[in-house]
């Protein structure tokens, strides 16, 4: 939700923290701030706006000196985005500074107690309450910063990742985590340490990192081994140092104007990486350890419940069609946020599949915990390796899409569908619900998808021209049937997210039960009308729209004749079997939303009010 960075060592902390914040801006970009210890005192600059605004302000306000500092990029939860509510926050005495990602739910009670003890508050944030609570604990108990943080956190209800330091003891940073991620980068010979919400801010400095687990805190001191403890029972934890796989190139734009465009174009590679080593066509097998090791559970499951949010939920809807169609297992797809609060019926014979790009979405994580507490087996489909959801689930499969930086999810979606298709096919084979010749055909088709995605991408210029015509529309409808109904939802979501045009996705046949009333000559309607599935029925739906003067942009299979005659614009995709069409039909819809957003001068990679990873409820 928010991004945290920090540095302690021998280099200038300022550029490391600022660059790190820029890489973490996908997590939030309402406001940004930095605090450094300059050798004598702390210097602090913070502002509403983006990291670029902070750069301008900090240049006027502070001298960028010092080898210790922390920074923050915010997605507001408590208190509107303004300069005062921006992080870092200082304690009343001005000695302690903090950056925080998460929510302190009992902040109001704590604040009242602190006010009774003489504290006053400058901001409306829960974070300022926390840093004053730490200060009060320190004073009352005469303890070191680490202990004070620990005692204070034991009084807190909520979620947090924090980094704190004390200007009177500028040789350490204290970090802690509950529900929001935090990684510690370990420099060579422990001469320097980095702190960040993910490893991207320090990837060029070190490949060694420790990811804190929930309820853990760490004291970071130069030259010393990182000391990790459990916040609640004070027990020492053996830190496991991980080797980072990510490289700098992966998190840079590589010549593209936006991360979103880069990520759209990366899909052929990303999908190949997803099935590499798993889809062994020549041997006629699919091998996924998470599935093989739990095959009995999958085969005996009464049903699969998929939990996810946003785009990942749409991937879950596609999976419902695939699992039921191929493996004949009943599937329910749930918004994690609804599932977790509605006392769902879950049994030990249910399998929960949690889908999440970031692996950090708070609602999905809570849904997993609920399902586990009821005895269900939980399988994760995540992109971020080592993420909370990846760790919380019993087993899982990574999508291997590589870092996704654009807030609007693209390659995460297609790689999630790829993983879910592989699982469905593997189960179908084990259950005997597909014939061996069909199975072989599916493997072959899936292997061809990256090439076909490349072909779909060649329509980019054509889609740009269509975007020019409709960029000023105020509403869009997206229609699809069967496997492509979830794609219609996803297409509409992409447009809403980045261009701020109202768009609705609908099952094509449901149109006549309401949305048809909206259709007139000003309404662009994107219809997915590929040749397999319900082609004739969709053609009838298109005719219904045309007779009410709606403007049709149709996504069709190459060589289509019928739709071409009636639609205003057609975008062709290569032919594949019906179940894999979402992997291709999605591509033009991503490009359409991208171009329209660019033409409307919207911030494509950082749309307003959104965040890449939603670690609060
Ligand atoms: C946010 C993002 C979406 C994403 C959703 C679920 O809303 O902006 O792009 O689909 O969270 O995120 P997850 O990381 O769990 O897939």
Coordinates of C-alpha atoms and ligand atoms in Angstrom, one line a residue:
X1 CA 0.0 0.0 0.0
X2 CA 2.8 2.4 0.9
X3 CA 6.4 2.0 0.1
X4 CA 9.2 2.1 2.6
X5 CA 13.0 2.4 2.0
X6 CA 15.9 2.9 4.3
X7 CA 19.7 2.9 4.4
X8 CA 22.4 2.6 6.9
X9 CA 26.1 2.3 5.9
X10 CA 28.9 4.3 4.3
X11 CA 27.3 5.7 1.2
X12 CA 25.1 8.8 0.8
X13 CA 21.7 7.6 1.9
X14 CA 19.8 10.3 -0.1
X15 CA 20.1 9.0 -3.7
X16 CA 19.6 5.4 -2.5
X17 CA 16.4 6.3 -0.7
X18 CA 15.0 8.5 -3.5
X19 CA 15.7 5.9 -6.2
X20 CA 14.2 3.3 -4.0
X21 CA 11.1 5.4 -3.5
X22 CA 10.8 5.8 -7.3
X23 CA 10.8 2.1 -7.7
X24 CA 8.3 1.6 -5.0
X25 CA 5.9 4.2 -6.3
X26 CA 3.7 1.5 -7.7
X27 CA 2.7 0.9 -4.0
X28 CA 1.3 4.4 -3.5
X29 CA 2.0 7.9 -4.7
X30 CA -0.2 10.3 -2.8
X31 CA 2.7 11.8 -1.0
X32 CA 6.4 11.2 -0.3
X33 CA 9.0 12.0 2.3
X34 CA 12.6 11.4 3.5
X35 CA 14.5 11.9 6.7
X36 CA 18.3 11.7 7.0
X37 CA 20.7 11.9 10.0
X38 CA 23.3 14.4 8.8
X39 CA 25.9 13.7 11.5
X40 CA 24.4 16.2 14.0
X41 CA 20.6 16.2 13.6
X42 CA 17.8 14.9 11.5
X43 CA 16.8 16.7 8.3
X44 CA 13.4 16.0 7.0
X45 CA 11.4 16.9 3.8
X46 CA 8.0 15.6 2.9
X47 CA 5.2 16.6 0.5
X48 CA 1.9 15.8 -1.0
X49 CA 2.5 14.4 -4.5
X50 CA 4.9 12.1 -6.1
X51 CA 8.6 11.4 -5.5
X52 CA 9.4 13.9 -8.3
X53 CA 7.6 16.6 -6.2
X54 CA 9.7 15.5 -3.2
X55 CA 12.9 15.8 -5.2
X56 CA 12.0 19.4 -6.0
X57 CA 11.0 20.3 -2.4
X58 CA 13.9 18.5 -0.8
X59 CA 16.4 20.3 -3.0
X60 CA 15.2 23.6 -1.5
X61 CA 14.7 22.4 2.1
X62 CA 17.5 20.0 3.0
X63 CA 21.1 19.2 2.3
X64 CA 21.3 15.6 1.1
X65 CA 24.0 14.6 3.6
X66 CA 24.2 11.5 5.8
X67 CA 24.7 7.8 5.7
X68 CA 21.5 7.0 7.6
X69 CA 17.9 7.7 6.5
X70 CA 14.4 6.4 5.8
X71 CA 11.8 7.3 3.2
X72 CA 8.2 6.7 2.3
X73 CA 5.8 6.9 -0.6
X74 CA 2.2 6.9 0.6
X75 CA -1.2 5.6 -0.3
X76 CA -3.4 7.4 2.3
X77 CA -5.5 5.5 4.8
X78 CA -5.7 7.8 7.8
X79 CA -5.8 11.4 7.0
X80 CA -6.0 13.0 3.5
X81 CA -2.9 13.3 1.4
X82 CA -1.2 16.5 2.4
X83 CA 2.2 17.6 3.5
X84 CA 1.5 17.2 7.2
X85 CA 0.1 13.7 6.9
X86 CA 3.0 12.6 4.8
X87 CA 5.7 10.3 6.3
X88 CA 8.2 10.3 7.9
X89 CA 6.6 11.3 11.2
X90 CA 8.6 12.5 14.2
X91 CA 7.9 11.9 17.9
X92 CA 6.9 14.8 20.1
X93 CA 10.5 15.3 21.3
X94 CA 11.8 15.2 17.7
X95 CA 14.2 12.4 18.6
X96 CA 12.4 9.4 16.9
X97 CA 11.4 9.1 13.3
X98 CA 9.2 6.5 11.6
X99 CA 7.9 5.4 8.3
X100 CA 4.9 3.0 8.3
X101 CA 2.9 0.9 5.8
X102 CA -0.4 -0.4 7.1
X103 CA -3.1 0.6 9.5
X104 CA -3.2 0.9 13.3
X105 CA -6.8 0.0 14.1
X106 CA -6.8 1.0 17.7
X107 CA -5.0 4.3 17.1
X108 CA -7.9 6.4 18.4
X109 CA -7.8 4.8 21.9
X110 CA -4.0 5.0 22.0
X111 CA -4.1 8.6 20.8
X112 CA -6.5 9.6 23.6
X113 CA -4.3 8.0 26.2
X114 CA -1.3 9.8 24.8
X115 CA -3.2 13.1 24.8
X116 CA -4.0 12.5 28.5
X117 CA -0.2 12.2 29.1
X118 CA 0.5 15.5 27.5
X119 CA 1.2 14.6 23.8
X120 CA -0.2 16.7 21.0
X121 CA -0.5 15.7 17.4
X122 CA 0.3 17.6 14.2
X123 CA -1.2 15.1 11.7
X124 CA -4.3 13.0 11.4
X125 CA -2.3 9.8 11.0
X126 CA -2.2 6.6 13.0
X127 CA 1.5 6.6 12.4
X128 CA 2.2 9.7 14.5
X129 CA 0.3 7.9 17.3
X130 CA 2.6 4.9 17.0
X131 CA 5.9 6.9 17.1
X132 CA 4.7 8.8 20.2
X133 CA 3.6 5.6 21.8
X134 CA 7.2 4.3 21.2
X135 CA 8.6 7.4 22.7
X136 CA 6.3 7.2 25.7
X137 CA 7.3 3.5 26.3
X138 CA 10.9 4.5 26.0
X139 CA 10.6 7.2 28.6
X140 CA 8.5 5.2 31.0
X141 CA 10.5 2.0 31.0
X142 CA 14.0 3.5 30.3
X143 CA 14.7 1.0 27.6
X144 CA 16.5 1.0 24.3
X145 CA 14.7 1.8 21.0
X146 CA 14.3 -1.9 20.0
X147 CA 12.7 -2.8 23.3
X148 CA 10.5 0.3 23.2
X149 CA 9.3 -0.6 19.6
X150 CA 8.6 -4.1 20.8
X151 CA 6.5 -3.1 23.8
X152 CA 4.6 -0.5 21.8
X153 CA 3.8 -3.0 19.0
X154 CA 2.4 -5.4 21.6
X155 CA -0.2 -2.7 22.4
X156 CA -1.1 -2.2 18.7
X157 CA -4.0 -3.8 16.8
X158 CA -3.6 -3.7 13.0
X159 CA -1.1 -4.2 10.3
X160 CA 2.3 -2.7 9.8
X161 CA 5.7 -2.6 8.3
X162 CA 7.7 0.1 10.0
X163 CA 11.3 1.5 10.0
X164 CA 12.3 3.6 12.9
X165 CA 15.5 5.3 14.1
X166 CA 16.6 7.6 17.0
X167 CA 18.7 10.6 16.2
X168 CA 20.5 10.1 19.6
X169 CA 21.5 6.7 18.6
X170 CA 22.2 7.0 14.9
X171 CA 23.8 3.6 14.5
X172 CA 20.7 1.5 14.1
X173 CA 17.4 1.1 12.3
X174 CA 14.6 -0.9 13.9
X175 CA 12.2 -2.6 11.6
X176 CA 9.1 -4.7 12.2
X177 CA 6.4 -6.4 10.3
X178 CA 2.8 -7.7 10.8
X179 CA 0.8 -8.1 7.6
X180 CA 2.8 -5.7 5.4
X181 CA 6.1 -6.8 3.8
X182 CA 9.6 -5.7 4.6
X183 CA 12.9 -6.9 3.3
X184 CA 16.4 -6.2 4.6
X185 CA 19.2 -6.1 2.0
X186 CA 22.6 -7.1 3.4
X187 CA 25.6 -5.3 2.0
X188 CA 29.1 -6.8 1.6
X189 CA 30.7 -7.7 4.9
X190 CA 27.7 -6.2 6.6
X191 CA 29.2 -2.7 6.0
X192 CA 25.8 -1.5 4.9
X193 CA 22.1 -2.5 5.1
X194 CA 19.0 -1.6 3.1
X195 CA 15.4 -1.7 4.1
X196 CA 12.5 -1.8 1.7
X197 CA 9.0 -3.0 1.1
X198 CA 10.4 -5.2 -1.7
X199 CA 13.9 -5.9 -2.9
X200 CA 13.7 -3.6 -6.0
X201 CA 15.3 -0.5 -4.2
X202 CA 18.5 -2.3 -3.4
X203 CA 18.9 -4.9 -6.2
X204 CA 22.0 -3.1 -7.7
X205 CA 23.8 -3.2 -4.3
X206 CA 23.2 -6.7 -3.0
X207 CA 21.6 -10.0 -3.9
X208 CA 21.3 -11.1 -0.3
X209 CA 18.1 -10.3 1.6
X210 CA 16.1 -11.3 4.6
X211 CA 12.3 -11.1 4.4
X212 CA 10.8 -10.6 7.8
X213 CA 7.9 -12.9 8.7
X214 CA 4.8 -11.6 10.4
X215 CA 5.2 -10.7 14.0
X216 CA 9.0 -10.3 13.6
X217 CA 11.2 -7.3 14.3
X218 CA 14.8 -6.7 13.5
X219 CA 17.6 -4.5 14.8
X220 CA 19.9 -3.5 12.1
X221 CA 23.4 -2.3 13.0
X222 CA 26.4 -1.8 10.7
X223 CA 29.0 -4.6 11.1
X224 CA 26.6 -6.8 13.1
X225 CA 24.5 -9.8 12.3
X226 CA 20.8 -8.8 11.9
X227 CA 19.1 -9.7 15.1
X228 CA 15.5 -10.9 14.6
X229 CA 12.9 -11.5 17.4
X230 CA 9.3 -12.4 17.6
X231 CA 7.5 -9.3 18.7
X232 CA 5.1 -11.1 21.0
X233 CA 7.2 -13.6 22.9
X234 CA 10.6 -12.1 22.5
X235 CA 12.1 -15.4 21.2
X236 CA 15.1 -15.1 18.8
X237 CA 14.6 -16.2 15.2
X238 CA 17.2 -17.6 12.9
X239 CA 17.3 -15.3 10.0
X240 CA 17.2 -17.1 6.6
X241 CA 19.1 -15.1 4.0
X242 CA 17.7 -15.5 0.5
X243 CA 19.5 -15.1 -2.8
X244 CA 17.6 -12.6 -5.0
X245 CA 16.7 -13.7 -8.5
X246 CA 15.6 -10.3 -9.8
X247 CA 17.9 -8.1 -11.9
X248 CA 18.0 -4.4 -12.6
X249 CA 16.9 -4.7 -16.2
X250 CA 13.7 -6.4 -15.1
X251 CA 12.6 -3.4 -13.1
X252 CA 13.5 -0.7 -15.7
X253 CA 11.4 0.4 -18.7
X254 CA 13.8 -1.0 -21.3
X255 CA 13.0 1.7 -23.9
X256 CA 9.2 1.5 -23.6
X257 CA 7.3 4.7 -22.7
X258 CA 5.5 3.0 -19.8
X259 CA 5.9 -0.1 -17.7
X260 CA 2.4 -1.1 -18.7
X261 CA 3.3 -1.2 -22.4
X262 CA 6.6 -3.0 -21.6
X263 CA 4.6 -5.6 -19.6
X264 CA 2.0 -6.0 -22.4
X265 CA 4.8 -6.8 -24.8
X266 CA 6.6 -9.1 -22.4
X267 CA 3.7 -11.5 -22.4
X268 CA 5.0 -14.0 -25.0
X269 CA 8.2 -14.3 -22.9
X270 CA 6.3 -14.3 -19.6
X271 CA 3.9 -17.1 -20.7
X272 CA 6.8 -19.2 -21.9
X273 CA 8.6 -18.7 -18.6
X274 CA 5.3 -19.8 -16.9
X275 CA 5.2 -23.2 -18.6
X276 CA 8.9 -23.8 -19.0
X277 CA 9.9 -27.0 -17.3
X278 CA 6.2 -27.8 -16.6
X279 CA 4.7 -28.4 -20.0
X280 CA 6.8 -31.2 -21.4
X281 CA 5.0 -31.7 -24.7
X282 CA 7.3 -34.2 -26.2
X283 CA 6.9 -36.5 -23.2
X284 CA 3.2 -35.7 -23.2
X285 CA 3.2 -34.6 -19.6
X286 CA 2.6 -31.7 -17.3
X287 CA 4.8 -31.6 -14.2
X288 CA 4.1 -29.2 -11.4
X289 CA 5.5 -30.2 -8.0
X290 CA 2.9 -28.4 -6.0
X291 CA 0.2 -30.4 -7.8
X292 CA 2.0 -33.8 -8.0
X293 CA 2.8 -33.7 -4.3
X294 CA -0.9 -33.2 -3.5
X295 CA -2.5 -35.1 -6.3
X296 CA -4.6 -37.2 -3.9
X297 CA -6.1 -34.1 -2.3
X298 CA -6.9 -32.6 -5.7
X299 CA -8.5 -35.8 -7.0
X300 CA -10.6 -36.3 -3.8
X301 CA -11.7 -32.7 -3.6
X302 CA -15.5 -32.1 -3.6
X303 CA -14.9 -28.7 -5.1
X304 CA -12.4 -25.9 -5.6
X305 CA -13.1 -22.5 -4.2
X306 CA -11.0 -19.7 -5.8
X307 CA -10.4 -16.6 -3.8
X308 CA -8.8 -13.4 -5.2
X309 CA -9.3 -9.7 -5.8
X310 CA -9.2 -7.4 -8.9
X311 CA -7.6 -8.8 -12.0
X312 CA -6.6 -12.0 -10.2
X313 CA -10.3 -12.6 -9.5
X314 CA -11.0 -12.3 -13.3
X315 CA -8.2 -14.9 -13.8
X316 CA -10.1 -17.0 -11.3
X317 CA -13.3 -16.7 -13.3
X318 CA -11.5 -17.9 -16.4
X319 CA -10.2 -20.8 -14.4
X320 CA -13.8 -21.8 -13.3
X321 CA -14.5 -22.4 -17.0
X322 CA -11.3 -24.4 -17.6
X323 CA -11.5 -26.6 -14.4
X324 CA -15.2 -27.4 -14.9
X325 CA -14.8 -27.9 -18.6
X326 CA -11.7 -30.0 -18.6
X327 CA -11.3 -31.6 -15.2
X328 CA -15.0 -31.7 -14.3
X329 CA -14.4 -30.3 -10.8
X330 CA -17.0 -27.9 -9.4
X331 CA -15.6 -24.5 -8.9
X332 CA -16.7 -21.4 -7.1
X333 CA -15.0 -18.1 -7.5
X334 CA -15.2 -15.6 -4.6
X335 CA -14.1 -12.1 -4.0
X336 CA -11.7 -12.6 -1.1
X337 CA -13.1 -9.6 0.7
X338 CA -16.6 -11.1 0.7
X339 CA -15.6 -14.6 1.4
X340 CA -13.6 -13.7 4.5
X341 CA -16.5 -12.0 6.2
X342 CA -19.5 -14.2 5.3
X343 CA -19.0 -17.3 7.3
X344 CA -18.7 -19.5 4.3
X345 CA -19.2 -23.3 4.4
X346 CA -15.8 -24.8 4.0
X347 CA -14.9 -28.4 4.6
X348 CA -11.8 -30.5 4.7
X349 CA -12.7 -31.8 1.3
X350 CA -12.5 -28.3 -0.3
X351 CA -9.5 -27.0 -2.0
X352 CA -8.9 -23.3 -1.9
X353 CA -6.9 -21.7 -4.7
X354 CA -5.7 -18.2 -3.8
X355 CA -4.6 -16.1 -6.8
X356 CA -2.5 -13.0 -6.3
X357 CA 0.1 -11.2 -8.3
X358 CA 1.7 -9.5 -5.3
X359 CA 1.1 -12.3 -2.8
X360 CA 0.4 -9.5 -0.3
X361 CA -3.3 -8.6 -0.8
X362 CA -4.7 -8.3 2.7
X363 CA -8.2 -9.7 1.9
X364 CA -6.8 -12.7 0.0
X365 CA -4.4 -13.4 2.8
X366 CA -7.3 -13.2 5.4
X367 CA -9.4 -15.5 3.2
X368 CA -6.6 -18.1 3.2
X369 CA -6.2 -17.9 7.0
X370 CA -10.0 -18.5 7.4
X371 CA -9.9 -21.5 5.0
X372 CA -7.0 -23.0 6.8
X373 CA -8.6 -22.6 10.1
X374 CA -11.5 -24.7 8.8
X375 CA -9.2 -27.4 7.7
X376 CA -9.2 -26.8 3.9
X377 CA -6.1 -27.4 1.8
X378 CA -4.9 -24.0 0.3
X379 CA -3.0 -23.7 -2.9
X380 CA -1.4 -20.4 -4.0
X381 CA -0.9 -19.0 -7.4
X382 CA 1.4 -16.0 -6.9
X383 CA 3.9 -14.0 -8.9
X384 CA 6.1 -12.5 -6.2
X385 CA 8.4 -15.2 -4.9
X386 CA 8.6 -15.5 -1.1
X387 CA 5.5 -13.3 -0.7
X388 CA 3.2 -13.6 2.3
X389 CA 0.6 -15.6 0.3
X390 CA 3.2 -17.9 -1.1
X391 CA 4.4 -18.6 2.4
X392 CA 0.9 -18.9 4.0
X393 CA -0.4 -21.5 1.6
X394 CA 0.1 -25.2 1.9
X395 CA 1.5 -25.5 -1.6
X396 CA 1.4 -23.5 -4.8
X397 CA 2.8 -22.6 -8.2
X398 CA 4.5 -19.4 -9.1
X399 CA 3.6 -17.6 -12.3
X400 CA 7.2 -16.5 -13.1
X401 CA 5.9 -13.4 -14.9
X402 CA 8.8 -11.3 -13.5
X403 CA 8.2 -8.0 -11.7
X404 CA 5.0 -6.3 -12.7
X405 CA 5.4 -2.5 -12.0
X406 CA 2.5 -1.0 -13.9
X407 CA -0.4 -0.7 -11.5
X408 CA -2.9 -2.1 -14.1
X409 CA -2.1 -5.8 -14.2
X410 CA -1.4 -7.3 -17.6
X411 CA 1.2 -10.1 -17.8
X412 CA 0.2 -11.3 -14.3
X413 CA -3.3 -12.0 -15.7
X414 CA -2.2 -14.1 -18.7
X415 CA 0.4 -16.0 -16.7
X416 CA -2.1 -16.8 -14.0
X417 CA -4.4 -18.2 -16.7
X418 CA -1.5 -20.2 -18.0
X419 CA -0.7 -21.7 -14.6
X420 CA -4.4 -22.5 -14.0
X421 CA -4.7 -24.1 -17.4
X422 CA -1.7 -26.3 -16.7
X423 CA -3.2 -27.4 -13.4
X424 CA -6.6 -28.1 -14.9
X425 CA -5.0 -30.1 -17.7
X426 CA -2.9 -32.1 -15.3
X427 CA -6.0 -32.9 -13.2
X428 CA -8.0 -33.7 -16.3
X429 CA -5.4 -36.2 -17.4
X430 CA -5.3 -37.8 -13.9
X431 CA -9.0 -38.1 -13.8
X432 CA -9.4 -39.2 -17.3
X433 CA -11.8 -36.5 -18.2
X434 CA -10.0 -35.6 -21.4
X435 CA -9.0 -38.2 -24.0
X436 CA -5.2 -38.7 -24.7
X437 CA -5.5 -37.2 -28.2
X438 CA -7.3 -34.1 -26.9
X439 CA -4.8 -33.8 -24.1
X440 CA -1.9 -33.9 -26.6
X441 CA -3.7 -31.3 -28.7
X442 CA -4.1 -29.0 -25.7
X443 CA -0.4 -29.3 -24.8
X444 CA 0.5 -28.4 -28.3
X445 CA -1.9 -25.4 -28.5
X446 CA -0.7 -24.1 -25.1
X447 CA 2.9 -24.3 -26.3
X448 CA 1.9 -22.2 -29.3
X449 CA 0.3 -19.4 -27.3
X450 CA 3.4 -17.2 -26.9
X451 CA 3.8 -17.1 -30.7
X452 CA 0.1 -16.3 -31.1
X453 CA 0.3 -13.5 -28.5
X454 CA 3.1 -12.0 -30.6
X455 CA 0.9 -12.1 -33.6
X456 CA -2.0 -10.5 -31.6
X457 CA 0.5 -7.7 -30.6
X458 CA 1.0 -6.8 -34.3
X459 CA -2.5 -5.2 -34.3
X460 CA -1.1 -2.4 -32.0
X461 CA -1.1 0.3 -34.7
X462 CA -4.6 -0.6 -35.8
X463 CA -5.8 -0.5 -32.2
X464 CA -4.1 2.9 -31.7
X465 CA -6.2 4.2 -34.6
X466 CA -9.4 2.8 -33.1
X467 CA -8.4 4.4 -29.8
X468 CA -8.1 7.8 -31.5
X469 CA -11.8 7.6 -32.5
X470 CA -13.2 6.6 -29.1
X471 CA -10.8 8.3 -26.7
X472 CA -13.4 10.9 -25.7
X473 CA -16.2 8.5 -25.0
X474 CA -17.7 8.7 -21.6
X475 CA -18.9 5.1 -21.3
X476 CA -17.9 1.8 -22.8
X477 CA -19.6 -1.6 -22.7
X478 CA -17.6 -4.9 -23.0
X479 CA -19.4 -8.0 -23.9
X480 CA -18.2 -11.6 -24.1
X481 CA -19.7 -15.1 -23.6
X482 CA -18.3 -18.3 -22.0
X483 CA -14.6 -18.2 -21.5
X484 CA -14.5 -14.7 -22.8
X485 CA -17.1 -13.2 -20.3
X486 CA -14.3 -12.8 -17.7
X487 CA -12.2 -11.2 -20.4
X488 CA -14.9 -8.6 -21.0
X489 CA -14.8 -7.8 -17.3
X490 CA -11.1 -7.5 -17.4
X491 CA -11.2 -5.3 -20.5
X492 CA -13.6 -3.0 -18.8
X493 CA -11.5 -2.9 -15.6
X494 CA -8.4 -2.0 -17.5
X495 CA -10.2 1.0 -19.2
X496 CA -11.6 2.2 -15.9
X497 CA -8.4 1.9 -14.0
X498 CA -6.1 3.9 -16.3
X499 CA -8.3 6.2 -18.5
X500 CA -11.1 6.9 -15.9
X501 CA -13.8 6.2 -18.5
X502 CA -16.8 4.4 -17.1
X503 CA -16.9 0.9 -18.5
X504 CA -18.9 -2.2 -17.7
X505 CA -18.3 -5.8 -18.6
X506 CA -21.3 -8.0 -19.2
X507 CA -22.1 -11.5 -20.4
X508 CA -23.3 -10.8 -24.0
X509 CA -26.6 -12.5 -23.6
X510 CA -27.4 -10.5 -20.4
X511 CA -27.2 -7.3 -22.3
X512 CA -30.9 -7.5 -23.2
X513 CA -31.8 -7.5 -19.4
X514 CA -30.6 -4.0 -18.8
X515 CA -27.5 -2.5 -20.5
X516 CA -29.2 -2.5 -23.9
X517 CA -31.1 0.5 -22.6
X518 CA -27.8 2.4 -22.6
X519 CA -27.1 1.8 -26.2
X520 CA -27.2 4.7 -28.7
X521 CA -24.8 6.1 -31.3
X522 CA -22.5 7.4 -28.7
X523 CA -21.8 4.1 -27.0
X524 CA -18.8 2.1 -28.0
X525 CA -19.2 -1.6 -27.4
X526 CA -16.3 -4.0 -27.4
X527 CA -17.5 -7.5 -28.3
X528 CA -15.4 -10.6 -28.1
X529 CA -16.7 -12.7 -31.0
X530 CA -14.1 -15.4 -31.6
X531 CA -15.0 -18.3 -33.9
X532 CA -15.3 -21.1 -31.3
X533 CA -17.8 -21.3 -28.5
X534 CA -20.9 -19.3 -29.0
X535 CA -20.0 -17.5 -32.2
X536 CA -23.5 -17.4 -33.8
X537 CA -25.1 -16.2 -30.6
X538 CA -22.6 -13.4 -30.2
X539 CA -23.3 -12.4 -33.9
X540 CA -27.0 -12.1 -32.9
X541 CA -26.0 -9.9 -30.0
X542 CA -24.0 -7.7 -32.3
X543 CA -26.9 -7.4 -34.6
X544 CA -29.1 -6.3 -31.7
X545 CA -26.6 -3.6 -30.9
X546 CA -26.2 -2.4 -34.4
X547 CA -30.0 -2.1 -34.8
X548 CA -29.8 0.4 -31.9
X549 CA -26.9 2.3 -33.5
X550 CA -24.2 1.2 -31.1
X551 CA -20.6 1.4 -32.3
X552 CA -19.0 -2.1 -32.4
X553 CA -15.4 -2.8 -31.9
X554 CA -15.2 -6.6 -32.3
X555 CA -12.3 -8.9 -31.4
X556 CA -12.6 -11.8 -33.9
X557 CA -10.6 -14.8 -35.1
X558 CA -8.5 -14.2 -38.2
X559 CA -10.4 -14.9 -41.4
X560 CA -13.7 -14.0 -39.9
X561 CA -16.3 -12.9 -42.5
X562 CA -19.7 -12.5 -40.7
X563 CA -18.8 -10.1 -37.9
X564 CA -16.6 -8.0 -40.3
X565 CA -19.7 -7.2 -42.3
X566 CA -21.6 -5.7 -39.4
X567 CA -19.0 -4.4 -36.9
X568 CA -17.6 -0.9 -37.2
X569 CA -14.1 -2.1 -36.4
X570 CA -12.6 -5.6 -36.1
X571 CA -9.4 -6.6 -34.4
X572 CA -8.1 -10.1 -35.4
X573 CA -6.5 -12.6 -33.1
X574 CA -5.0 -16.0 -34.2
X575 CA -7.1 -19.1 -33.9
X576 CA -6.7 -21.4 -30.9
X577 CA -9.0 -23.8 -29.0
X578 CA -11.8 -22.1 -27.1
X579 CA -10.3 -22.6 -23.6
X580 CA -7.1 -20.7 -24.4
X581 CA -8.8 -17.8 -26.3
X582 CA -8.7 -15.5 -23.1
X583 CA -4.9 -15.5 -23.5
X584 CA -5.3 -13.9 -26.9
X585 CA -8.5 -11.8 -26.7
X586 CA -7.1 -10.0 -23.6
X587 CA -4.2 -8.6 -25.6
X588 CA -6.1 -6.1 -27.8
X589 CA -8.2 -5.0 -24.8
X590 CA -5.0 -4.2 -22.9
X591 CA -3.7 -2.2 -25.8
X592 CA -7.0 -0.4 -26.3
X593 CA -7.1 0.8 -22.7
X594 CA -3.4 1.7 -22.9
X595 CA -3.7 3.9 -26.0
X596 CA -6.9 5.6 -24.8
X597 CA -5.3 6.4 -21.5
X598 CA -2.1 7.8 -23.1
X599 CA -4.3 9.9 -25.5
X600 CA -6.2 11.3 -22.5
X601 CA -2.9 12.3 -20.8
X602 CA -3.6 9.9 -17.9
X603 CA -0.8 8.6 -15.8
X604 CA -0.8 5.1 -17.2
X605 CA 1.6 3.4 -14.7
X606 CA 0.3 5.2 -11.7
X607 CA -3.5 5.8 -12.1
X608 CA -5.1 8.1 -9.5
X609 CA -6.3 6.5 -6.2
X610 CA -5.0 3.0 -7.0
X611 CA -2.1 1.0 -5.7
X612 CA -0.5 -2.1 -7.0
X613 CA -0.6 -4.0 -3.8
X614 CA -3.4 -3.5 -1.4
X615 CA -2.2 -4.5 2.0
X616 CA -5.1 -3.0 3.9
X617 CA -8.7 -4.1 4.0
Ligands
LIG1 C1 -5.0 -4.0 -6.8 C2 -4.3 -3.8 -8.1 C3 -4.9 -4.8 -9.1 C4 -4.8 -6.2 -8.6 C5 -5.5 -6.3 -7.3 C6 -5.2 -7.7 -6.7 O1 -6.2 -3.5 -6.9 O2 -4.3 -2.5 -8.6 O3 -4.2 -4.7 -10.4 O4 -5.5 -7.0 -9.6 O5 -5.0 -5.4 -6.4 O6 -3.9 -7.8 -6.4 P1 -3.0 -9.2 -6.3 O7 -1.6 -8.7 -6.1 O8 -3.6 -9.9 -5.2 O9 -3.2 -9.9 -7.6

